[in-house]
CSV table of C-alpha atoms in Angstrom, one decimal:
chain,number,residue,atom,x,y,z
D,959,MET,CA,154.5,97.4,110.4
D,960,TYR,CA,154.9,100.8,108.8
D,961,LEU,CA,154.7,99.2,105.4
D,962,ALA,CA,151.6,97.4,106.3
D,963,GLY,CA,150.1,100.7,107.4
D,964,LYS,CA,151.1,102.3,104.2
D,965,VAL,CA,149.5,99.6,102.1
D,966,ALA,CA,146.3,99.7,104.2
D,967,MET,CA,146.1,103.5,103.8
D,968,SER,CA,146.5,103.4,100.1
D,969,ALA,CA,143.9,100.6,99.8
D,970,PHE,CA,141.6,102.7,101.9
D,971,ARG,CA,142.2,105.8,99.8
D,972,ALA,CA,141.6,103.8,96.6
D,973,PHE,CA,138.3,102.6,98.1
D,974,TRP,CA,137.4,106.1,99.4
D,975,ASN,CA,137.9,107.7,96.0
D,976,SER,CA,136.6,104.8,93.9
D,977,PRO,CA,133.8,105.6,91.3
D,978,VAL,CA,131.7,103.2,93.3
D,979,GLY,CA,132.9,104.2,96.7
D,980,PRO,CA,131.3,105.8,99.7
D,981,LYS,CA,131.2,109.3,98.2
D,982,THR,CA,128.8,108.0,95.5
D,983,THR,CA,125.3,106.7,95.3
D,984,HIS,CA,126.6,103.5,93.7
D,985,PHE,CA,127.7,102.6,97.2
D,986,TRP,CA,124.9,103.8,99.5
D,987,GLY,CA,122.0,102.5,97.5
D,988,PRO,CA,123.4,98.9,97.8
D,989,VAL,CA,124.2,99.5,101.5
D,990,ALA,CA,120.5,100.4,102.0
D,991,ASN,CA,119.5,97.2,100.3
D,992,TRP,CA,121.5,95.1,102.7
D,993,GLY,CA,118.8,96.1,105.2
D,994,PHE,CA,116.6,93.5,103.5
D,995,VAL,CA,119.2,90.8,104.1
D,996,VAL,CA,119.6,91.8,107.8
D,997,ALA,CA,115.8,91.9,108.2
D,998,GLY,CA,115.5,88.5,106.6
D,999,LEU,CA,118.1,87.0,108.9
D,1000,VAL,CA,116.5,88.4,112.0
D,1001,ASP,CA,113.1,87.1,110.8
D,1002,MET,CA,114.5,83.6,110.3
D,1003,ASN,CA,114.0,83.0,114.0
D,1004,LYS,CA,110.4,84.2,114.1
D,1005,PRO,CA,107.5,81.8,113.8
D,1006,PRO,CA,106.5,81.2,110.2
D,1007,GLU,CA,103.0,82.6,110.8
D,1008,MET,CA,104.6,86.0,110.8
D,1009,ILE,CA,106.0,85.7,107.3
D,1010,SER,CA,104.2,87.5,104.6
D,1011,GLY,CA,103.9,85.3,101.5
D,1012,ASN,CA,103.2,88.3,99.3
D,1013,MET,CA,106.3,90.3,100.4
D,1014,THR,CA,108.7,87.3,100.5
D,1015,ALA,CA,107.6,86.1,97.0
D,1016,ALA,CA,108.0,89.7,95.7
D,1017,MET,CA,111.5,89.9,97.2
D,1018,CYS,CA,112.5,86.6,95.5
D,1019,VAL,CA,111.6,88.0,92.1
D,1020,TYR,CA,113.0,91.4,92.9
D,1021,SER,CA,116.4,90.1,94.0
D,1022,GLY,CA,116.6,87.8,91.1
D,1023,LEU,CA,116.1,90.7,88.7
D,1024,PHE,CA,118.5,92.9,90.5
D,1025,MET,CA,121.3,90.4,90.5
D,1026,ARG,CA,121.2,90.6,86.7
D,1027,PHE,CA,120.8,94.4,86.9
D,1028,ALA,CA,123.9,94.7,89.2
D,1029,TRP,CA,125.9,92.7,86.7
D,1030,MET,CA,124.8,94.6,83.6
D,1031,VAL,CA,124.8,98.1,84.9
D,1032,LYS,CA,127.8,100.4,84.2
D,1033,PRO,CA,129.9,100.4,86.3
D,1034,ARG,CA,129.3,96.8,87.3
D,1035,ASN,CA,128.2,96.8,90.9
D,1036,TYR,CA,129.6,93.8,92.8
D,1037,LEU,CA,128.3,95.2,96.1
D,1038,LEU,CA,124.8,95.3,94.8
D,1039,LEU,CA,125.2,91.8,93.3
D,1040,ALA,CA,126.4,90.3,96.6
D,1041,CYS,CA,123.6,92.0,98.4
D,1042,HIS,CA,120.9,90.6,96.1
D,1043,ALA,CA,122.5,87.2,95.9
D,1044,SER,CA,122.3,87.1,99.7
D,1045,ASN,CA,118.8,88.4,99.8
D,1046,GLU,CA,117.7,85.9,97.2
D,1047,SER,CA,119.0,83.0,99.5
D,1048,VAL,CA,117.4,84.4,102.6
D,1049,GLN,CA,114.1,85.2,101.0
D,1050,LEU,CA,113.9,81.8,99.3
D,1051,TYR,CA,114.5,80.1,102.7
D,1052,GLN,CA,111.8,82.3,104.3
D,1053,LEU,CA,109.4,81.4,101.4
D,1054,SER,CA,110.0,77.7,102.0
D,1055,ARG,CA,109.3,78.2,105.7
D,1056,TRP,CA,106.1,80.0,104.8
D,1057,ALA,CA,105.0,77.4,102.2
D,1058,ARG,CA,105.6,74.6,104.6
D,1059,ALA,CA,103.6,76.3,107.4
D,1060,GLN,CA,100.8,76.8,104.8
D,1061,GLY,CA,100.8,73.1,104.0
D,1062,PHE,CA,101.9,73.6,100.4
D,1063,LEU,CA,104.9,71.3,100.7
D,1064,ASP,CA,102.9,68.3,102.1
D,1065,LYS,CA,102.5,65.2,100.0
D,1066,LYS,CA,98.8,64.9,100.8
D,1067,GLU,CA,96.0,67.3,99.8
D,1068,PRO,CA,97.1,70.6,101.1
D,1069,GLU,CA,94.5,72.6,103.0
D,1070,VAL,CA,94.9,76.0,101.3
D,1071,GLN,CA,94.7,78.3,104.2
D,1072,GLN,CA,95.7,82.0,103.8
L,630,MET,CA,105.4,107.5,62.4
L,631,ALA,CA,104.0,106.1,65.6
L,632,ALA,CA,105.5,102.8,64.7
L,633,SER,CA,109.0,104.2,64.5
L,634,LYS,CA,108.6,106.0,67.8
L,635,LEU,CA,107.5,102.7,69.3
L,636,GLN,CA,110.4,101.0,67.8
L,637,ALA,CA,112.8,103.6,69.3
L,638,LEU,CA,111.3,102.9,72.7
L,639,TRP,CA,111.5,99.2,72.1
L,640,ASN,CA,115.1,99.3,71.2
L,641,HIS,CA,116.1,101.9,73.8
L,642,PRO,CA,119.3,100.9,75.8
L,643,ALA,CA,117.2,101.1,78.9
L,644,GLY,CA,114.1,99.7,77.3
L,645,PRO,CA,111.9,96.7,77.7
L,646,LYS,CA,114.5,94.3,76.2
L,647,THR,CA,116.9,95.1,79.0
L,648,ILE,CA,117.2,94.6,82.7
L,649,HIS,CA,117.4,98.3,83.2
L,650,PHE,CA,113.7,98.4,82.5
L,651,TRP,CA,112.5,95.3,84.2
L,652,ALA,CA,114.4,95.5,87.5
L,653,PRO,CA,113.0,99.0,88.5
L,654,THR,CA,109.6,98.1,87.0
L,655,PHE,CA,109.4,95.0,89.1
L,656,LYS,CA,110.4,96.9,92.2
L,657,TRP,CA,106.8,98.0,92.2
L,658,GLY,CA,106.0,94.5,93.3
L,659,ILE,CA,107.4,95.2,96.7
L,660,SER,CA,105.0,98.2,97.2
L,661,ILE,CA,102.1,96.2,95.8
L,662,ALA,CA,102.9,93.3,98.2
L,663,ASN,CA,102.9,95.8,101.0
L,664,ILE,CA,99.6,97.3,100.0
L,665,ALA,CA,98.1,93.8,99.9
L,666,ASP,CA,99.4,93.4,103.4
L,667,PHE,CA,97.6,96.5,104.7
L,668,SER,CA,94.7,94.3,105.5
L,669,LYS,CA,96.8,91.8,107.5
L,670,PRO,CA,96.7,92.1,111.3
L,671,PRO,CA,99.6,94.2,112.6
L,672,GLU,CA,100.9,91.3,114.7
L,673,LYS,CA,102.1,89.8,111.4
L,674,ILE,CA,104.1,92.9,110.4
L,675,SER,CA,107.8,92.5,110.8
L,676,TYR,CA,109.6,95.6,112.2
L,677,PRO,CA,113.0,94.8,110.6
L,678,GLN,CA,111.5,94.2,107.2
L,679,GLN,CA,109.4,97.3,107.2
L,680,VAL,CA,112.3,99.4,108.5
L,681,ALA,CA,114.4,98.0,105.6
L,682,VAL,CA,111.7,98.9,103.1
L,683,THR,CA,111.3,102.4,104.5
L,684,CYS,CA,115.0,103.2,104.6
L,685,THR,CA,115.7,101.7,101.2
L,686,GLY,CA,112.8,103.7,99.8
L,687,LEU,CA,114.0,107.0,101.3
L,688,ILE,CA,117.7,106.6,100.3
L,689,TRP,CA,117.0,105.5,96.8
L,690,SER,CA,114.4,108.2,96.3
L,691,ARG,CA,117.1,110.8,97.0
L,692,TYR,CA,119.7,109.1,94.9
L,693,SER,CA,117.5,108.5,91.9
L,694,LEU,CA,117.4,112.2,91.5
L,695,VAL,CA,121.2,112.7,91.7
L,696,ILE,CA,122.1,110.1,89.1
L,697,THR,CA,122.5,110.9,85.5
L,698,PRO,CA,120.0,110.8,83.9
L,699,LYS,CA,117.4,111.4,86.6
L,700,ASN,CA,115.3,108.3,86.8
L,701,TRP,CA,111.7,109.2,87.6
L,702,ASN,CA,110.5,105.6,87.4
L,703,LEU,CA,113.1,104.6,90.1
L,704,PHE,CA,112.2,107.7,92.1
L,705,SER,CA,108.4,107.0,92.1
L,706,VAL,CA,108.8,103.4,93.0
L,707,ASN,CA,111.1,104.2,95.9
L,708,VAL,CA,108.7,107.0,97.1
L,709,ALA,CA,106.0,104.4,97.1
L,710,MET,CA,108.1,101.9,99.0
L,711,ALA,CA,108.9,104.5,101.7
L,712,GLY,CA,105.3,105.4,101.9
L,713,THR,CA,104.0,101.9,102.3
L,714,GLY,CA,106.8,101.0,104.7
L,715,ILE,CA,106.0,104.0,106.9
L,716,TYR,CA,102.3,103.2,106.9
L,717,GLN,CA,102.9,99.6,107.9
L,718,LEU,CA,105.2,100.8,110.7
L,719,THR,CA,102.7,103.2,112.0
L,720,ARG,CA,100.0,100.4,112.0
L,721,LYS,CA,102.3,98.2,114.0
L,722,ILE,CA,103.6,100.9,116.4
L,723,ARG,CA,100.0,102.0,117.0
L,724,GLN,CA,99.0,98.6,118.0
L,725,ASP,CA,102.0,97.7,120.1
L,726,TYR,CA,102.4,100.9,122.0
L,727,PHE,CA,99.2,102.9,121.8
L,728,SER,CA,96.3,100.5,122.1
L,729,GLU,CA,95.1,98.5,125.1
L,730,VAL,CA,98.3,97.4,126.7
L,731,GLN,CA,97.6,93.9,128.0
L,732,GLU,CA,100.7,92.1,126.8
L,733,ALA,CA,102.3,94.6,124.4
L,734,PRO,CA,104.8,92.4,122.5
L,735,VAL,CA,107.9,94.6,122.5
L,736,GLU,CA,110.0,93.1,119.8
L,737,GLY,CA,112.2,94.8,117.3
């Protein structure tokens, strides 16, 4: 029990003092970006008429680019990568909901309504 | 001479051949999308999304000034994000809480 506590404390200390830890911007920037994922998840239950095609499409490109950025930046930022990979999934799903509501995914002639 | 300066920019480690350039540059797309959405009716604005845009913009604006080197492109894009997010939020809040209250949809 004591040993488990010691291990936990040293793991926590390693995290706390990490060059990408909570004392650094490399941590809080990505944390802020998780807001997009949370917002996207909350919005999954809203009717598709409320989805902004502009914003969702922009998010899809944005998160795609930032997944690559998180991988290439020094130090490599796995938290940012995870955040944008999640956001990419959520935003692509929202985009598909929006597209279906707009009639873009029908087989027949889609009525292009904005 | 101009050609070699251009070449220096082109080959820069954070230049247009790298993701360090395109990722922040594309972040402008989010603010542009928001500006395009200024003309949409406030019922269509999403509180969670705009709060996320605003908070991200504010936090990253601050942090782009404390990293080395200071990244003014990143700073300006995040200031714009915070600005457009705040504007969208005020539009929606104004409609939900300050206009004719018939059936104010109070949703987060």
